[in-house]
JSON list of C-alpha atoms in Angstrom, two decimals:
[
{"chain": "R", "resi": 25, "resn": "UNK", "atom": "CA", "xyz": [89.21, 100.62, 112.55]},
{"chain": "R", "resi": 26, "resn": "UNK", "atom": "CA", "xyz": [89.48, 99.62, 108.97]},
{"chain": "R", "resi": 27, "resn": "UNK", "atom": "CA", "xyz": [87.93, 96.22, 108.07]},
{"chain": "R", "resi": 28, "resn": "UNK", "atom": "CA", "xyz": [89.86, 94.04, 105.55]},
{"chain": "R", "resi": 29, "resn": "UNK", "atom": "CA", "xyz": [88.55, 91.36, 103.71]},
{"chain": "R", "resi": 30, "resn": "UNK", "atom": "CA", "xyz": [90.80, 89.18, 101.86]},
{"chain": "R", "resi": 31, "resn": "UNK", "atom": "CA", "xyz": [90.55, 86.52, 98.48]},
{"chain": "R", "resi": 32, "resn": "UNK", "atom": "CA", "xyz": [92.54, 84.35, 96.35]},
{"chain": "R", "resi": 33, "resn": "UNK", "atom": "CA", "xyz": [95.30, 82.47, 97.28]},
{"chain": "R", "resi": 34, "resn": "UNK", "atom": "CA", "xyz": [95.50, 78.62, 96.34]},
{"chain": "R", "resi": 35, "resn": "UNK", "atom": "CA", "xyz": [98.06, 75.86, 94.88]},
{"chain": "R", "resi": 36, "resn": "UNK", "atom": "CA", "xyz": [99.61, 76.44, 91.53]},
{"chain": "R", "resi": 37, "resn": "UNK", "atom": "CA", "xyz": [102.71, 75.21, 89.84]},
{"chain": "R", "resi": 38, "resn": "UNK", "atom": "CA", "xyz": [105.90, 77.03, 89.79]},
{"chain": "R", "resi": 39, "resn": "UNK", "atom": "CA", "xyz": [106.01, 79.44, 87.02]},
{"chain": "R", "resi": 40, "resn": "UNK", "atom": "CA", "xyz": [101.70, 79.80, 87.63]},
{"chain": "R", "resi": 41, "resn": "UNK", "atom": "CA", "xyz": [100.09, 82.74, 88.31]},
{"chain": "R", "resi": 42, "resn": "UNK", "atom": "CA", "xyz": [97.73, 83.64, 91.07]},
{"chain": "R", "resi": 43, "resn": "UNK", "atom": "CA", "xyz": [95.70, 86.87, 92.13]},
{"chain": "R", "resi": 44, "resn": "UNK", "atom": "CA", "xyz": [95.41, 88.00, 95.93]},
{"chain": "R", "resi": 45, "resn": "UNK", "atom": "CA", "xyz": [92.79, 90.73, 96.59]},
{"chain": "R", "resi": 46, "resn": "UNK", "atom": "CA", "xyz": [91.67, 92.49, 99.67]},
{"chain": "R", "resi": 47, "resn": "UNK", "atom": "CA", "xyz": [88.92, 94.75, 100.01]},
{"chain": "R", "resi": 48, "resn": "UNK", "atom": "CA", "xyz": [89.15, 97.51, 102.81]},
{"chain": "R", "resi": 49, "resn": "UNK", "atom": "CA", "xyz": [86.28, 99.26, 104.55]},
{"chain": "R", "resi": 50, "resn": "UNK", "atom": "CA", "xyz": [86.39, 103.36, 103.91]},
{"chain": "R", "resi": 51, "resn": "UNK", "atom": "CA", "xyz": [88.96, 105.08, 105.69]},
{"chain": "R", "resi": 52, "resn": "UNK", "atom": "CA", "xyz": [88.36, 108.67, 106.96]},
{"chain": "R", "resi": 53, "resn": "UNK", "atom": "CA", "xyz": [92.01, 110.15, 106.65]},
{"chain": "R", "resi": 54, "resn": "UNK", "atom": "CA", "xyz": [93.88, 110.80, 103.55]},
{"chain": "R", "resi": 55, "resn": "UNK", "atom": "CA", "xyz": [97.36, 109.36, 104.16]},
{"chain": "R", "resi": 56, "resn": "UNK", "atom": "CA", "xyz": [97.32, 105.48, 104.42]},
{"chain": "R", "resi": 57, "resn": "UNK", "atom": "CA", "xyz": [99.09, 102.60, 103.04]},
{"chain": "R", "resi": 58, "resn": "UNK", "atom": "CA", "xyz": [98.11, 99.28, 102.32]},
{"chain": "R", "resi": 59, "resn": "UNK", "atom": "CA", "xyz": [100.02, 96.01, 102.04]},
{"chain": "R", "resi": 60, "resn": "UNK", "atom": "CA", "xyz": [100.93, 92.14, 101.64]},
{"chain": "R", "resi": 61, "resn": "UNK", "atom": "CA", "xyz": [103.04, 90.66, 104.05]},
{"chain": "R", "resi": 62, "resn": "UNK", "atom": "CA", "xyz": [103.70, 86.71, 103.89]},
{"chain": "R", "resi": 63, "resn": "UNK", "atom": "CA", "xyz": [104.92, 83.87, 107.05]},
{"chain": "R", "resi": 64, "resn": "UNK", "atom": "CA", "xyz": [106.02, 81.13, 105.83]},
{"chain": "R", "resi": 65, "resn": "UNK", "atom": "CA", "xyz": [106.52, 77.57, 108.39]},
{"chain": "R", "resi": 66, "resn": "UNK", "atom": "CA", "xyz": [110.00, 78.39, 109.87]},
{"chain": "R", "resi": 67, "resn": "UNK", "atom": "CA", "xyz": [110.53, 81.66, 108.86]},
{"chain": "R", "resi": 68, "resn": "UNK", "atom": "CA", "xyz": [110.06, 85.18, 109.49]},
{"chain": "R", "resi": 69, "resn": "UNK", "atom": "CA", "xyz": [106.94, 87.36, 108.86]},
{"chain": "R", "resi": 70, "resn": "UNK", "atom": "CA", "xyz": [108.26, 89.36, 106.34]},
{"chain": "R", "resi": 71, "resn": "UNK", "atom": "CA", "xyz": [106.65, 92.55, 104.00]},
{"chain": "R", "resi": 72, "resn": "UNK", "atom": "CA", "xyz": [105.88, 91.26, 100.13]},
{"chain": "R", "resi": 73, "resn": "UNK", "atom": "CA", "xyz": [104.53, 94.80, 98.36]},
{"chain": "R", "resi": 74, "resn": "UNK", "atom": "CA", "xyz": [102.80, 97.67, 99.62]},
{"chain": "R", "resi": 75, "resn": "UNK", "atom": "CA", "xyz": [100.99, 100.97, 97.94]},
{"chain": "R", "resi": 76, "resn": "UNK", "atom": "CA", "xyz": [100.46, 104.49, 99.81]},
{"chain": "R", "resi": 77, "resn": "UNK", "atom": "CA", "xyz": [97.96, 107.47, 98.68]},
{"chain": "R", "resi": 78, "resn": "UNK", "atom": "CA", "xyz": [100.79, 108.92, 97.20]},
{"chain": "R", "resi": 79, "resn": "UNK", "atom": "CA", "xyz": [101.43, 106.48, 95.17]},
{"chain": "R", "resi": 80, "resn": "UNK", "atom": "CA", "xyz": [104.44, 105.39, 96.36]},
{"chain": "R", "resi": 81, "resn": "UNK", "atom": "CA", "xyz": [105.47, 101.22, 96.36]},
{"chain": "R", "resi": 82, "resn": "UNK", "atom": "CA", "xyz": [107.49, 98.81, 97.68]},
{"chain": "R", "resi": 83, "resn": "UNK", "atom": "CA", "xyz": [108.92, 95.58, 96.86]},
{"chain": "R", "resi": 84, "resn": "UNK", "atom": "CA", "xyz": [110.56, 92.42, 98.19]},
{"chain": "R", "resi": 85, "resn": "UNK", "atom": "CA", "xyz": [113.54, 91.84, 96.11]},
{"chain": "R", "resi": 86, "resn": "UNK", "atom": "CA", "xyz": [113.04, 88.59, 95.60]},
{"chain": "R", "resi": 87, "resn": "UNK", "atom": "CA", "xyz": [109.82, 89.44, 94.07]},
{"chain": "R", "resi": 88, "resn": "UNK", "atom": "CA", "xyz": [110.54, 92.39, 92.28]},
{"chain": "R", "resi": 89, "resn": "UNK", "atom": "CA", "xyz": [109.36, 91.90, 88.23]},
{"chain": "R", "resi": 90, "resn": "UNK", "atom": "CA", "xyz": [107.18, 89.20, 89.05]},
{"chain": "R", "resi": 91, "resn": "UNK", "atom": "CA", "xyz": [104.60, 90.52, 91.69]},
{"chain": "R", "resi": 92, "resn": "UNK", "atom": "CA", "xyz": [102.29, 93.76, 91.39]},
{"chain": "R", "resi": 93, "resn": "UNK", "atom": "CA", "xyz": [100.86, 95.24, 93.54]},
{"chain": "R", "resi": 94, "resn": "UNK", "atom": "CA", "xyz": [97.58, 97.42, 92.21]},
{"chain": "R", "resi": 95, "resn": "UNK", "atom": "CA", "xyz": [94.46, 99.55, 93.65]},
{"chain": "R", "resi": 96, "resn": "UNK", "atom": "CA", "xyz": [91.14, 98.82, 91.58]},
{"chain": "R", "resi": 97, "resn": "UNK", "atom": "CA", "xyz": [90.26, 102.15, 90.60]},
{"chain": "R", "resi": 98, "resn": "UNK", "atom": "CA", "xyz": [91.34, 103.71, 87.40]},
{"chain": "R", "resi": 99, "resn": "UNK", "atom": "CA", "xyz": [93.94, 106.34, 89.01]},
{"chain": "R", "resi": 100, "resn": "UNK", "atom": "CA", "xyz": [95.79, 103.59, 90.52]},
{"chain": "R", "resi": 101, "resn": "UNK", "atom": "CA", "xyz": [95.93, 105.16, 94.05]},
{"chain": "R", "resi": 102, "resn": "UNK", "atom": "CA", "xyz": [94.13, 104.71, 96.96]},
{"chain": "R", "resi": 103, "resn": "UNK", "atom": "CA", "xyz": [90.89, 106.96, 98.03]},
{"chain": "R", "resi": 104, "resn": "UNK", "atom": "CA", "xyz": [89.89, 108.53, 101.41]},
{"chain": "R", "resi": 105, "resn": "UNK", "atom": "CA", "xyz": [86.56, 107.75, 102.20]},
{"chain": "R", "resi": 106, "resn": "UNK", "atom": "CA", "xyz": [86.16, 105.33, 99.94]},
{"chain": "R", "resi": 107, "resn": "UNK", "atom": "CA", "xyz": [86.49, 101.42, 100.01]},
{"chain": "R", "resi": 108, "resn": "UNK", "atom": "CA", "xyz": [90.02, 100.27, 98.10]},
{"chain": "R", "resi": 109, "resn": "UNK", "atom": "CA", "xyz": [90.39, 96.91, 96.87]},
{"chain": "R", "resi": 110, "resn": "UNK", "atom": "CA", "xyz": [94.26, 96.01, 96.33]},
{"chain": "R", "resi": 111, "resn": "UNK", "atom": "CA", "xyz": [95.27, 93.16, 93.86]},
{"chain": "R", "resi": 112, "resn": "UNK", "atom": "CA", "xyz": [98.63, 91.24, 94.30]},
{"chain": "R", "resi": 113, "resn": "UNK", "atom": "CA", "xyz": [99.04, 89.64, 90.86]},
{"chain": "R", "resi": 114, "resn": "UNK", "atom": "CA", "xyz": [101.48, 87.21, 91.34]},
{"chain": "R", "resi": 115, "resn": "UNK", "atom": "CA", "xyz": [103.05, 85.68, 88.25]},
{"chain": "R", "resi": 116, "resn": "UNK", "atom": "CA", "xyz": [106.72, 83.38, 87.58]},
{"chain": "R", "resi": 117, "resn": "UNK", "atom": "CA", "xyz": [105.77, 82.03, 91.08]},
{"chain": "R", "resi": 118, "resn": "UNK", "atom": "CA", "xyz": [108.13, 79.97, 92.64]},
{"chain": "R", "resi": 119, "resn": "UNK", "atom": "CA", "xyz": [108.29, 77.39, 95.72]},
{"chain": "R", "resi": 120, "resn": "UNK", "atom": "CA", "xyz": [109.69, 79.60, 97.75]},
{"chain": "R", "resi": 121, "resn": "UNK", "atom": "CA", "xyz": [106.77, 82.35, 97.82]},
{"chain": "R", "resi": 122, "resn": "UNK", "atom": "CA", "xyz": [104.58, 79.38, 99.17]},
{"chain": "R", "resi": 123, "resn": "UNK", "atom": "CA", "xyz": [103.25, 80.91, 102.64]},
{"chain": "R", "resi": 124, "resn": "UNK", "atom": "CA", "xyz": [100.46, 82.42, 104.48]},
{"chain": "R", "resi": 125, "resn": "UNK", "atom": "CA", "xyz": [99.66, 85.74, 102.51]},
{"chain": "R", "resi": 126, "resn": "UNK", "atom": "CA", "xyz": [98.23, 88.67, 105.02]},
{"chain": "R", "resi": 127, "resn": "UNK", "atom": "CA", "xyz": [96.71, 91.89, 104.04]},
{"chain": "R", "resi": 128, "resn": "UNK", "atom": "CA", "xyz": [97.44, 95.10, 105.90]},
{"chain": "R", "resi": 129, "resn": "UNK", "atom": "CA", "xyz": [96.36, 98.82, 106.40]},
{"chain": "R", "resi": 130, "resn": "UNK", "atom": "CA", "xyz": [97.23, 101.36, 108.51]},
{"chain": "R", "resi": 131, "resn": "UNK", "atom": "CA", "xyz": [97.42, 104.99, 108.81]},
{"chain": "R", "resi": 132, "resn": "UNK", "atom": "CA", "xyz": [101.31, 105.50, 107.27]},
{"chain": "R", "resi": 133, "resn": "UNK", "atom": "CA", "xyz": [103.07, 105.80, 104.79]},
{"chain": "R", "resi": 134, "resn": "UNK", "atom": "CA", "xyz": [104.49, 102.57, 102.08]},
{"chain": "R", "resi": 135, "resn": "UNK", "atom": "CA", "xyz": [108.06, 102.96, 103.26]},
{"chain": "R", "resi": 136, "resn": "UNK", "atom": "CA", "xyz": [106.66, 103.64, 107.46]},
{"chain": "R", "resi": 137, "resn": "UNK", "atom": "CA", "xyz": [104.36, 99.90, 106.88]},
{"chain": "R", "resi": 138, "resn": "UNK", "atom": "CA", "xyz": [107.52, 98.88, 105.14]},
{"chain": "R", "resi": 139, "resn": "UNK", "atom": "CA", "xyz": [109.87, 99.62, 108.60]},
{"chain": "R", "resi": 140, "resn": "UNK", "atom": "CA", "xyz": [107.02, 98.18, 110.54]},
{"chain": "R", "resi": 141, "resn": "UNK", "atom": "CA", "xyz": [106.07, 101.67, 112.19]},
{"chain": "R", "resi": 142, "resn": "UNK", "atom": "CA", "xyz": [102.55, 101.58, 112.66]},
{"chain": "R", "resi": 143, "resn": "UNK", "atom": "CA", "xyz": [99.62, 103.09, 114.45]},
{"chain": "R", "resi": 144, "resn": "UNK", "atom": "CA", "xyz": [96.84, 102.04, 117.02]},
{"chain": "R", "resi": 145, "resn": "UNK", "atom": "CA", "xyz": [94.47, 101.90, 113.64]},
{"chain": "R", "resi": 146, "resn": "UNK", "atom": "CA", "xyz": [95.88, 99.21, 111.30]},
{"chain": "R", "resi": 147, "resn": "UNK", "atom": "CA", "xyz": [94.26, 96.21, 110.72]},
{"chain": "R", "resi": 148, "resn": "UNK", "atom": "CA", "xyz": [95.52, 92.90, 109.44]},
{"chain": "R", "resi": 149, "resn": "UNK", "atom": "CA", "xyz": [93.06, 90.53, 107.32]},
{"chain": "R", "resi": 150, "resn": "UNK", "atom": "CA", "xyz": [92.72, 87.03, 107.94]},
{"chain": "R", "resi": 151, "resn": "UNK", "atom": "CA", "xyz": [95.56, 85.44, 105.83]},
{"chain": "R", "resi": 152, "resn": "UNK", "atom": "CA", "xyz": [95.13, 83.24, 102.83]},
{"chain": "R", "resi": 153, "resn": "UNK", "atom": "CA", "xyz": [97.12, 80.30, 101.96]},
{"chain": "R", "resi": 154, "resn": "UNK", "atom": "CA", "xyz": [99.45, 80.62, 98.70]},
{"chain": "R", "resi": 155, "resn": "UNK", "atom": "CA", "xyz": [101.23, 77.15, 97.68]},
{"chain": "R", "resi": 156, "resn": "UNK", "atom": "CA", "xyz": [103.62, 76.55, 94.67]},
{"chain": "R", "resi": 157, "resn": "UNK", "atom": "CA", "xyz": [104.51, 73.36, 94.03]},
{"chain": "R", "resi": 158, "resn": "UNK", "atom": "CA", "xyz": [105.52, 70.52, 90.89]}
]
């Protein structure tokens, strides 16, 4: 099973900027996605951004032009049996994207993870806090 290790995450003020990364261990098959997702108290778990080996993305509307989603390698896209690291750069941030921030990977494709279709493989990392606030 893939092994994901998550960073960043932290208070800033709305309009601040903040950088989420997660790190996942090598995966053996070519077609996987990876992901944020983000719970918030009260509300639903719901998908933020997520990046496929083809390349493919996905954003939440309300985040569209102001979160990024990127893979740390200089093609942009994600590698079989290699370890990815994916970066959520997070900028314009509001009150409203305060939640828990989670990292997934599984064995699909962006718009599959987006549907929540996945497989007996994914992982989820551990979470990490984002808060925006004056």
């Amino acid at each position: 099973q893939v092994q994901l290790v998550e960073s960043g995450g932290g208070s800033v003020r709305p309009g601040g900027s903040l950088r989420l990364s997660c790190s996942a261990s090598a995966v053996t098959f070519a077609d996987y996605a990876m992901g944020w997702f983000r719970q918030a108290p009260g509300k639903e778990h719901e998908a933020v951004s997520c990046i496929d080996s083809s390349g493919s993305t996905r954003y939440l509307d309300s985040v569209k032009g102001r979160f990024t989603i990127s893979v740390a390698n200089s093609r942009n896209t994600l590698r079989d049996n290699a370890r990815n690291t994916v970066y959520l750069d997070m900028i314009q941030m509001r009150p409203e994207d305060t939640a828990l921030y989670y990292c997934a990977a599984d064995y699909v494709s962006c718009d599959q993870m987006w549907r929540g279709e996945g497989t007996p493989f994914g992982a989820w990392g551990q979470g990490t806090q984002v808060a925006v606030s004056s």
